[in-house]
């Protein structure tokens, strides 16, 4: 059986499974649709949260993201996991106790204000829509790469599958498909990782292999990697080459951004008890860590492996000839993720850092006229692993199914956050107050269909800023929703005026700072200052600004609160009640 | 005010205290050992590099998991002691 048929079979089987689950987990009520009737086991919710959280980018790109920078990009590892500590300690149990369906609903009730609720809906929509564009394009790319269809065809197929289980099952359908998707993606990620780790270090656990001995050279793996990189003019892997200050700010922005993402928060509304919300965050982090501890190991090992493949006798000796390059390189050249150009016409592949001025003299001495691996896409470190490790075809097919599972599960979670904000926060509470339960369920399904159509459209016609949007989503979640949710729980006296002013200040300061350097609405050329460290205020990168936006939010909120009236007595009682677990309504029977 | 609400105040105070302790550890392992204090502990070797690198890539994540489960366990006990647990 050829690889294409195998990919089709494995991906097709995984889709059949998702659709089967959707039919089994149909939503009968709005409580089903918005919160799976709060009957989800906390461990199951942990796995669903992990799938909800880990996107196509985590699955396909994160290993490469870390491997091409090294230590400096550890921010992603700490930032994207540390946020769960904030969720478990500061938000999830209290929001679960409050016992409603959406994040803006909490903000509206706690700050006794429709204005606060609408501002929260706006923040939620900006965050989730920017985030979902990346997922849809990711799904399209994954399809086109593995199933030999055009990217737009892939996107339509992906939308169709999400449509079936999200419109039919709402949160209930999404939860159980996410559980299945987590199983698919973690299996797909782990199998090739175990093999490459075993081949390089004789240790089958990649996270341990990273700190073990490189079998071929007898040196510690990381020391060997540092050595070959330095010998080719690159920066060493384990050193810190960026600004420590920005690394702290960026890590913090990712952490509080993670804790403020609505599609993650609403997952904790689905468990039966407050104690389960805490526990579930711990399980979510265990499931996430299984991938996040493996990814940096895979990245480092794959990068070392590719270099030693090109320089089989060591980086001081001649590299291999073009004619001798392994088959997997030939295969991936066809996709454009890998490309070579024999610049000095000697028939050998010279891979080195031709942008290093210090290394230029060494390169000239060796007769090298430029780096000949002209394209080396970071995604290849994950995608090509099964072939590098010479694993059977079904493992390659599994990677295809895993990448799609990661993209679809995150997209579905985001779409639910978007559609419930529309049907529950806008329609039910603002424009159609008397809507019946049955009609609201219909409204929720129609909003979901509308959100899918919008996401598909944006995936087909991505605004030319796909790469930057995730930074914007995290920055805004950090600067708007996280502070206001935290103040709503931890400050008895925080009032409407403070919360609305804080959210708006966080929103506008963050958007202004990002657009100043990256262009208005990311349109190239419209930036007011060049995006270089000398132009950044106090050296703060636009990607790290979420932390500053959050501080502005807190400061403005407290300043405005101190000069406006106290919240009414019943709101202070509400805050008292969300602080204690007793009295949370359990799972909804029907 | 009744005994119940003063017990609830004590519960909340104990909760804020344990949250503060957990967040100090949370910040110490990631921002501290993983980033800012890395040069100070660079003399401790681990698998071809130094301890700060391990904390940045693995140690902080493992500590985060331990922190959440410790907090969960502690709060379940605290909920019962203050009689505010879910029955």
PDB file of N, CA and C in Angstrom, chain A residues 169-254:
ATOM      1  N   UNK A 169     -23.002  18.829  18.682  1.00  0.00           N
ATOM      2  CA  UNK A 169     -22.755  18.489  20.087  1.00  0.00           C
ATOM      3  C   UNK A 169     -22.370  19.637  20.983  1.00  0.00           C
ATOM      4  N   UNK A 170     -22.058  20.805  20.430  1.00  0.00           N
ATOM      5  CA  UNK A 170     -21.630  21.909  21.270  1.00  0.00           C
ATOM      6  C   UNK A 170     -20.471  21.493  22.156  1.00  0.00           C
ATOM      7  N   UNK A 171     -20.460  21.981  23.399  1.00  0.00           N
ATOM      8  CA  UNK A 171     -19.375  21.666  24.320  1.00  0.00           C
ATOM      9  C   UNK A 171     -19.302  20.179  24.612  1.00  0.00           C
ATOM     10  N   UNK A 172     -20.464  19.519  24.661  1.00  0.00           N
ATOM     11  CA  UNK A 172     -20.476  18.091  24.964  1.00  0.00           C
ATOM     12  C   UNK A 172     -19.758  17.307  23.860  1.00  0.00           C
ATOM     13  N   UNK A 173     -20.123  17.580  22.612  1.00  0.00           N
ATOM     14  CA  UNK A 173     -19.476  16.886  21.498  1.00  0.00           C
ATOM     15  C   UNK A 173     -18.001  17.240  21.419  1.00  0.00           C
ATOM     16  N   UNK A 174     -17.694  18.523  21.634  1.00  0.00           N
ATOM     17  CA  UNK A 174     -16.310  18.985  21.525  1.00  0.00           C
ATOM     18  C   UNK A 174     -15.450  18.330  22.596  1.00  0.00           C
ATOM     19  N   UNK A 175     -15.997  18.212  23.816  1.00  0.00           N
ATOM     20  CA  UNK A 175     -15.218  17.623  24.912  1.00  0.00           C
ATOM     21  C   UNK A 175     -14.752  16.217  24.582  1.00  0.00           C
ATOM     22  N   UNK A 176     -15.701  15.368  24.129  1.00  0.00           N
ATOM     23  CA  UNK A 176     -15.319  13.971  23.908  1.00  0.00           C
ATOM     24  C   UNK A 176     -14.522  13.788  22.618  1.00  0.00           C
ATOM     25  N   UNK A 177     -14.733  14.652  21.620  1.00  0.00           N
ATOM     26  CA  UNK A 177     -13.834  14.555  20.452  1.00  0.00           C
ATOM     27  C   UNK A 177     -12.444  15.036  20.838  1.00  0.00           C
ATOM     28  N   UNK A 178     -12.369  16.061  21.704  1.00  0.00           N
ATOM     29  CA  UNK A 178     -11.039  16.529  22.133  1.00  0.00           C
ATOM     30  C   UNK A 178     -10.284  15.440  22.891  1.00  0.00           C
ATOM     31  N   UNK A 179     -11.020  14.654  23.670  1.00  0.00           N
ATOM     32  CA  UNK A 179     -10.373  13.539  24.367  1.00  0.00           C
ATOM     33  C   UNK A 179      -9.755  12.575  23.350  1.00  0.00           C
ATOM     34  N   UNK A 180     -10.543  12.231  22.312  1.00  0.00           N
ATOM     35  CA  UNK A 180     -10.035  11.330  21.274  1.00  0.00           C
ATOM     36  C   UNK A 180      -8.870  11.988  20.530  1.00  0.00           C
ATOM     37  N   UNK A 181      -9.000  13.288  20.259  1.00  0.00           N
ATOM     38  CA  UNK A 181      -7.947  13.991  19.526  1.00  0.00           C
ATOM     39  C   UNK A 181      -6.660  14.055  20.345  1.00  0.00           C
ATOM     40  N   UNK A 182      -6.805  14.193  21.677  1.00  0.00           N
ATOM     41  CA  UNK A 182      -5.592  14.195  22.503  1.00  0.00           C
ATOM     42  C   UNK A 182      -4.863  12.867  22.363  1.00  0.00           C
ATOM     43  N   UNK A 183      -5.622  11.762  22.421  1.00  0.00           N
ATOM     44  CA  UNK A 183      -4.995  10.443  22.311  1.00  0.00           C
ATOM     45  C   UNK A 183      -4.275  10.294  20.975  1.00  0.00           C
ATOM     46  N   UNK A 184      -4.924  10.742  19.903  1.00  0.00           N
ATOM     47  CA  UNK A 184      -4.302  10.626  18.584  1.00  0.00           C
ATOM     48  C   UNK A 184      -3.027  11.467  18.529  1.00  0.00           C
ATOM     49  N   UNK A 185      -3.117  12.718  19.004  1.00  0.00           N
ATOM     50  CA  UNK A 185      -1.962  13.588  18.796  1.00  0.00           C
ATOM     51  C   UNK A 185      -0.777  13.211  19.681  1.00  0.00           C
ATOM     52  N   UNK A 186      -1.046  12.760  20.902  1.00  0.00           N
ATOM     53  CA  UNK A 186       0.092  12.442  21.775  1.00  0.00           C
ATOM     54  C   UNK A 186       0.775  11.153  21.318  1.00  0.00           C
ATOM     55  N   UNK A 187      -0.013  10.195  20.811  1.00  0.00           N
ATOM     56  CA  UNK A 187       0.590   8.966  20.281  1.00  0.00           C
ATOM     57  C   UNK A 187       1.447   9.292  19.074  1.00  0.00           C
ATOM     58  N   UNK A 188       0.891  10.112  18.186  1.00  0.00           N
ATOM     59  CA  UNK A 188       1.615  10.456  16.964  1.00  0.00           C
ATOM     60  C   UNK A 188       2.905  11.201  17.281  1.00  0.00           C
ATOM     61  N   UNK A 189       2.866  12.038  18.308  1.00  0.00           N
ATOM     62  CA  UNK A 189       4.047  12.824  18.629  1.00  0.00           C
ATOM     63  C   UNK A 189       5.118  11.980  19.303  1.00  0.00           C
ATOM     64  N   UNK A 190       4.665  11.056  20.162  1.00  0.00           N
ATOM     65  CA  UNK A 190       5.612  10.328  21.003  1.00  0.00           C
ATOM     66  C   UNK A 190       6.378   9.237  20.252  1.00  0.00           C
ATOM     67  N   UNK A 191       5.693   8.505  19.374  1.00  0.00           N
ATOM     68  CA  UNK A 191       6.359   7.346  18.747  1.00  0.00           C
ATOM     69  C   UNK A 191       7.657   7.725  18.018  1.00  0.00           C
ATOM     70  N   UNK A 192       7.618   8.672  17.068  1.00  0.00           N
ATOM     71  CA  UNK A 192       8.891   9.012  16.403  1.00  0.00           C
ATOM     72  C   UNK A 192       9.906   9.606  17.375  1.00  0.00           C
ATOM     73  N   UNK A 193       9.411  10.338  18.394  1.00  0.00           N
ATOM     74  CA  UNK A 193      10.320  10.962  19.356  1.00  0.00           C
ATOM     75  C   UNK A 193      11.101   9.903  20.127  1.00  0.00           C
ATOM     76  N   UNK A 194      10.409   8.820  20.514  1.00  0.00           N
ATOM     77  CA  UNK A 194      11.074   7.748  21.246  1.00  0.00           C
ATOM     78  C   UNK A 194      12.167   7.123  20.380  1.00  0.00           C
ATOM     79  N   UNK A 195      11.850   6.913  19.099  1.00  0.00           N
ATOM     80  CA  UNK A 195      12.839   6.289  18.223  1.00  0.00           C
ATOM     81  C   UNK A 195      14.064   7.171  18.014  1.00  0.00           C
ATOM     82  N   UNK A 196      13.850   8.458  17.765  1.00  0.00           N
ATOM     83  CA  UNK A 196      15.001   9.325  17.499  1.00  0.00           C
ATOM     84  C   UNK A 196      15.845   9.457  18.763  1.00  0.00           C
ATOM     85  N   UNK A 197      15.180   9.507  19.924  1.00  0.00           N
ATOM     86  CA  UNK A 197      15.922   9.612  21.180  1.00  0.00           C
ATOM     87  C   UNK A 197      16.755   8.355  21.409  1.00  0.00           C
ATOM     88  N   UNK A 198      16.147   7.209  21.128  1.00  0.00           N
ATOM     89  CA  UNK A 198      16.851   5.950  21.319  1.00  0.00           C
ATOM     90  C   UNK A 198      18.041   5.835  20.360  1.00  0.00           C
ATOM     91  N   UNK A 199      17.845   6.259  19.121  1.00  0.00           N
ATOM     92  CA  UNK A 199      18.932   6.187  18.141  1.00  0.00           C
ATOM     93  C   UNK A 199      20.105   7.076  18.535  1.00  0.00           C
ATOM     94  N   UNK A 200      19.811   8.272  19.026  1.00  0.00           N
ATOM     95  CA  UNK A 200      20.886   9.223  19.311  1.00  0.00           C
ATOM     96  C   UNK A 200      21.537   9.002  20.667  1.00  0.00           C
ATOM     97  N   UNK A 201      20.728   8.590  21.674  1.00  0.00           N
ATOM     98  CA  UNK A 201      21.267   8.574  23.030  1.00  0.00           C
ATOM     99  C   UNK A 201      21.107   7.224  23.738  1.00  0.00           C
ATOM    100  N   UNK A 202      20.519   6.250  23.076  1.00  0.00           N
ATOM    101  CA  UNK A 202      20.193   4.964  23.711  1.00  0.00           C
ATOM    102  C   UNK A 202      19.215   5.109  24.871  1.00  0.00           C
ATOM    103  N   UNK A 203      18.607   6.273  25.011  1.00  0.00           N
ATOM    104  CA  UNK A 203      17.597   6.448  26.060  1.00  0.00           C
ATOM    105  C   UNK A 203      16.251   6.665  25.386  1.00  0.00           C
ATOM    106  N   UNK A 204      15.282   5.771  25.646  1.00  0.00           N
ATOM    107  CA  UNK A 204      14.010   5.879  24.913  1.00  0.00           C
ATOM    108  C   UNK A 204      13.119   7.033  25.375  1.00  0.00           C
ATOM    109  N   UNK A 205      13.429   7.649  26.519  1.00  0.00           N
ATOM    110  CA  UNK A 205      12.586   8.768  26.974  1.00  0.00           C
ATOM    111  C   UNK A 205      13.215  10.077  26.483  1.00  0.00           C
ATOM    112  N   UNK A 206      12.566  10.764  25.536  1.00  0.00           N
ATOM    113  CA  UNK A 206      13.212  11.928  24.921  1.00  0.00           C
ATOM    114  C   UNK A 206      13.636  12.992  25.939  1.00  0.00           C
ATOM    115  N   UNK A 207      12.783  13.249  26.966  1.00  0.00           N
ATOM    116  CA  UNK A 207      13.116  14.289  27.931  1.00  0.00           C
ATOM    117  C   UNK A 207      14.396  13.944  28.693  1.00  0.00           C
ATOM    118  N   UNK A 208      14.622  12.643  28.940  1.00  0.00           N
ATOM    119  CA  UNK A 208      15.858  12.233  29.606  1.00  0.00           C
ATOM    120  C   UNK A 208      17.008  12.195  28.610  1.00  0.00           C
ATOM    121  N   UNK A 209      16.686  11.781  27.380  1.00  0.00           N
ATOM    122  CA  UNK A 209      17.703  11.712  26.334  1.00  0.00           C
ATOM    123  C   UNK A 209      18.375  13.053  26.099  1.00  0.00           C
ATOM    124  N   UNK A 210      17.610  14.134  26.236  1.00  0.00           N
ATOM    125  CA  UNK A 210      18.148  15.479  26.003  1.00  0.00           C
ATOM    126  C   UNK A 210      19.340  15.760  26.908  1.00  0.00           C
ATOM    127  N   UNK A 211      19.302  15.175  28.118  1.00  0.00           N
ATOM    128  CA  UNK A 211      20.402  15.426  29.062  1.00  0.00           C
ATOM    129  C   UNK A 211      21.323  14.202  29.196  1.00  0.00           C
ATOM    130  N   UNK A 212      21.251  13.302  28.190  1.00  0.00           N
ATOM    131  CA  UNK A 212      22.112  12.105  28.228  1.00  0.00           C
ATOM    132  C   UNK A 212      23.292  12.261  27.271  1.00  0.00           C
ATOM    133  N   UNK A 213      23.983  11.138  27.109  1.00  0.00           N
ATOM    134  CA  UNK A 213      25.177  11.141  26.272  1.00  0.00           C
ATOM    135  C   UNK A 213      24.827  10.845  24.817  1.00  0.00           C
ATOM    136  N   UNK A 214      25.430  11.598  23.909  1.00  0.00           N
ATOM    137  CA  UNK A 214      25.257  11.356  22.482  1.00  0.00           C
ATOM    138  C   UNK A 214      26.051  10.103  22.140  1.00  0.00           C
ATOM    139  N   UNK A 215      25.347   9.032  21.741  1.00  0.00           N
ATOM    140  CA  UNK A 215      25.968   7.718  21.616  1.00  0.00           C
ATOM    141  C   UNK A 215      27.159   7.731  20.657  1.00  0.00           C
ATOM    142  N   UNK A 216      27.024   8.448  19.535  1.00  0.00           N
ATOM    143  CA  UNK A 216      28.042   8.403  18.495  1.00  0.00           C
ATOM    144  C   UNK A 216      29.355   9.058  18.932  1.00  0.00           C
ATOM    145  N   UNK A 217      29.261  10.200  19.631  1.00  0.00           N
ATOM    146  CA  UNK A 217      30.480  10.939  19.987  1.00  0.00           C
ATOM    147  C   UNK A 217      30.941  10.703  21.415  1.00  0.00           C
ATOM    148  N   UNK A 218      30.048  10.162  22.254  1.00  0.00           N
ATOM    149  CA  UNK A 218      30.408   9.959  23.648  1.00  0.00           C
ATOM    150  C   UNK A 218      30.344  11.230  24.483  1.00  0.00           C
ATOM    151  N   UNK A 219      30.007  12.360  23.853  1.00  0.00           N
ATOM    152  CA  UNK A 219      29.850  13.622  24.587  1.00  0.00           C
ATOM    153  C   UNK A 219      28.405  13.756  25.054  1.00  0.00           C
ATOM    154  N   UNK A 220      28.146  14.592  26.080  1.00  0.00           N
ATOM    155  CA  UNK A 220      26.746  14.883  26.395  1.00  0.00           C
ATOM    156  C   UNK A 220      26.081  15.487  25.158  1.00  0.00           C
ATOM    157  N   UNK A 221      24.820  15.116  24.924  1.00  0.00           N
ATOM    158  CA  UNK A 221      24.138  15.534  23.702  1.00  0.00           C
ATOM    159  C   UNK A 221      24.172  17.049  23.504  1.00  0.00           C
ATOM    160  N   UNK A 222      23.873  17.795  24.577  1.00  0.00           N
ATOM    161  CA  UNK A 222      23.810  19.254  24.442  1.00  0.00           C
ATOM    162  C   UNK A 222      25.195  19.855  24.214  1.00  0.00           C
ATOM    163  N   UNK A 223      26.225  19.235  24.821  1.00  0.00           N
ATOM    164  CA  UNK A 223      27.582  19.724  24.605  1.00  0.00           C
ATOM    165  C   UNK A 223      27.978  19.487  23.150  1.00  0.00           C
ATOM    166  N   UNK A 224      27.594  18.333  22.621  1.00  0.00           N
ATOM    167  CA  UNK A 224      27.885  18.013  21.220  1.00  0.00           C
ATOM    168  C   UNK A 224      27.169  19.008  20.290  1.00  0.00           C
ATOM    169  N   UNK A 225      25.923  19.315  20.612  1.00  0.00           N
ATOM    170  CA  UNK A 225      25.150  20.235  19.782  1.00  0.00           C
ATOM    171  C   UNK A 225      25.786  21.633  19.817  1.00  0.00           C
ATOM    172  N   UNK A 226      26.139  22.106  21.016  1.00  0.00           N
ATOM    173  CA  UNK A 226      26.828  23.395  21.131  1.00  0.00           C
ATOM    174  C   UNK A 226      28.084  23.405  20.268  1.00  0.00           C
ATOM    175  N   UNK A 227      28.834  22.305  20.341  1.00  0.00           N
ATOM    176  CA  UNK A 227      30.105  22.231  19.635  1.00  0.00           C
ATOM    177  C   UNK A 227      29.926  22.330  18.112  1.00  0.00           C
ATOM    178  N   UNK A 228      29.009  21.506  17.556  1.00  0.00           N
ATOM    179  CA  UNK A 228      28.871  21.537  16.090  1.00  0.00           C
ATOM    180  C   UNK A 228      28.288  22.875  15.628  1.00  0.00           C
ATOM    181  N   UNK A 229      27.422  23.466  16.421  1.00  0.00           N
ATOM    182  CA  UNK A 229      26.843  24.751  16.011  1.00  0.00           C
ATOM    183  C   UNK A 229      27.916  25.829  15.983  1.00  0.00           C
ATOM    184  N   UNK A 230      28.745  25.868  17.031  1.00  0.00           N
ATOM    185  CA  UNK A 230      29.821  26.865  17.064  1.00  0.00           C
ATOM    186  C   UNK A 230      30.785  26.665  15.900  1.00  0.00           C
ATOM    187  N   UNK A 231      31.063  25.382  15.591  1.00  0.00           N
ATOM    188  CA  UNK A 231      31.999  25.101  14.491  1.00  0.00           C
ATOM    189  C   UNK A 231      31.455  25.499  13.129  1.00  0.00           C
ATOM    190  N   UNK A 232      30.123  25.697  13.046  1.00  0.00           N
ATOM    191  CA  UNK A 232      29.532  26.115  11.769  1.00  0.00           C
ATOM    192  C   UNK A 232      29.120  27.587  11.806  1.00  0.00           C
ATOM    193  N   UNK A 233      29.584  28.303  12.830  1.00  0.00           N
ATOM    194  CA  UNK A 233      29.346  29.744  12.873  1.00  0.00           C
ATOM    195  C   UNK A 233      28.010  30.142  13.483  1.00  0.00           C
ATOM    196  N   UNK A 234      27.251  29.161  14.033  1.00  0.00           N
ATOM    197  CA  UNK A 234      25.983  29.513  14.686  1.00  0.00           C
ATOM    198  C   UNK A 234      26.236  29.877  16.146  1.00  0.00           C
ATOM    199  N   UNK A 235      25.196  30.436  16.786  1.00  0.00           N
ATOM    200  CA  UNK A 235      25.284  30.675  18.222  1.00  0.00           C
ATOM    201  C   UNK A 235      25.108  29.351  18.946  1.00  0.00           C
ATOM    202  N   UNK A 236      25.738  29.213  20.120  1.00  0.00           N
ATOM    203  CA  UNK A 236      25.570  27.951  20.827  1.00  0.00           C
ATOM    204  C   UNK A 236      24.137  27.807  21.329  1.00  0.00           C
ATOM    205  N   UNK A 237      23.747  26.551  21.557  1.00  0.00           N
ATOM    206  CA  UNK A 237      22.347  26.217  21.830  1.00  0.00           C
ATOM    207  C   UNK A 237      21.938  26.604  23.236  1.00  0.00           C
ATOM    208  N   UNK A 238      22.832  26.362  24.198  1.00  0.00           N
ATOM    209  CA  UNK A 238      22.432  26.512  25.597  1.00  0.00           C
ATOM    210  C   UNK A 238      22.690  27.916  26.133  1.00  0.00           C
ATOM    211  N   UNK A 239      23.363  28.775  25.364  1.00  0.00           N
ATOM    212  CA  UNK A 239      23.676  30.114  25.866  1.00  0.00           C
ATOM    213  C   UNK A 239      22.487  31.059  25.765  1.00  0.00           C
ATOM    214  N   UNK A 240      22.554  32.146  26.547  1.00  0.00           N
ATOM    215  CA  UNK A 240      21.514  33.165  26.488  1.00  0.00           C
ATOM    216  C   UNK A 240      22.001  34.301  25.604  1.00  0.00           C
ATOM    217  N   UNK A 241      21.359  34.483  24.440  1.00  0.00           N
ATOM    218  CA  UNK A 241      21.837  35.487  23.501  1.00  0.00           C
ATOM    219  C   UNK A 241      20.897  36.680  23.387  1.00  0.00           C
ATOM    220  N   UNK A 242      19.812  36.664  24.171  1.00  0.00           N
ATOM    221  CA  UNK A 242      18.862  37.774  24.083  1.00  0.00           C
ATOM    222  C   UNK A 242      18.890  38.591  25.359  1.00  0.00           C
ATOM    223  N   UNK A 243      17.920  39.502  25.444  1.00  0.00           N
ATOM    224  CA  UNK A 243      17.842  40.326  26.643  1.00  0.00           C
ATOM    225  C   UNK A 243      17.103  39.570  27.738  1.00  0.00           C
ATOM    226  N   UNK A 244      17.721  39.484  28.899  1.00  0.00           N
ATOM    227  CA  UNK A 244      17.109  38.775  30.028  1.00  0.00           C
ATOM    228  C   UNK A 244      15.801  39.448  30.432  1.00  0.00           C
ATOM    229  N   UNK A 245      15.794  40.773  30.394  1.00  0.00           N
ATOM    230  CA  UNK A 245      14.618  41.548  30.756  1.00  0.00           C
ATOM    231  C   UNK A 245      13.428  41.197  29.853  1.00  0.00           C
ATOM    232  N   UNK A 246      13.673  41.154  28.529  1.00  0.00           N
ATOM    233  CA  UNK A 246      12.591  40.797  27.615  1.00  0.00           C
ATOM    234  C   UNK A 246      12.155  39.351  27.779  1.00  0.00           C
ATOM    235  N   UNK A 247      13.099  38.480  28.109  1.00  0.00           N
ATOM    236  CA  UNK A 247      12.740  37.072  28.292  1.00  0.00           C
ATOM    237  C   UNK A 247      11.784  36.939  29.479  1.00  0.00           C
ATOM    238  N   UNK A 248      12.049  37.687  30.548  1.00  0.00           N
ATOM    239  CA  UNK A 248      11.156  37.656  31.711  1.00  0.00           C
ATOM    240  C   UNK A 248       9.777  38.198  31.322  1.00  0.00           C
ATOM    241  N   UNK A 249       9.766  39.359  30.653  1.00  0.00           N
ATOM    242  CA  UNK A 249       8.479  39.972  30.287  1.00  0.00           C
ATOM    243  C   UNK A 249       7.693  39.100  29.321  1.00  0.00           C
ATOM    244  N   UNK A 250       8.386  38.506  28.349  1.00  0.00           N
ATOM    245  CA  UNK A 250       7.717  37.685  27.349  1.00  0.00           C
ATOM    246  C   UNK A 250       7.135  36.427  28.003  1.00  0.00           C
ATOM    247  N   UNK A 251       7.924  35.787  28.867  1.00  0.00           N
ATOM    248  CA  UNK A 251       7.442  34.594  29.566  1.00  0.00           C
ATOM    249  C   UNK A 251       6.201  34.950  30.390  1.00  0.00           C
ATOM    250  N   UNK A 252       6.272  36.072  31.104  1.00  0.00           N
ATOM    251  CA  UNK A 252       5.133  36.502  31.926  1.00  0.00           C
ATOM    252  C   UNK A 252       3.904  36.781  31.052  1.00  0.00           C
ATOM    253  N   UNK A 253       4.117  37.432  29.891  1.00  0.00           N
ATOM    254  CA  UNK A 253       2.983  37.719  29.004  1.00  0.00           C
ATOM    255  C   UNK A 253       2.314  36.432  28.544  1.00  0.00           C
ATOM    256  N   UNK A 254       3.128  35.428  28.203  1.00  0.00           N
ATOM    257  CA  UNK A 254       2.551  34.156  27.764  1.00  0.00           C
ATOM    258  C   UNK A 254       1.790  33.487  28.911  1.00  0.00           C
TER     259      UNK A 254
END
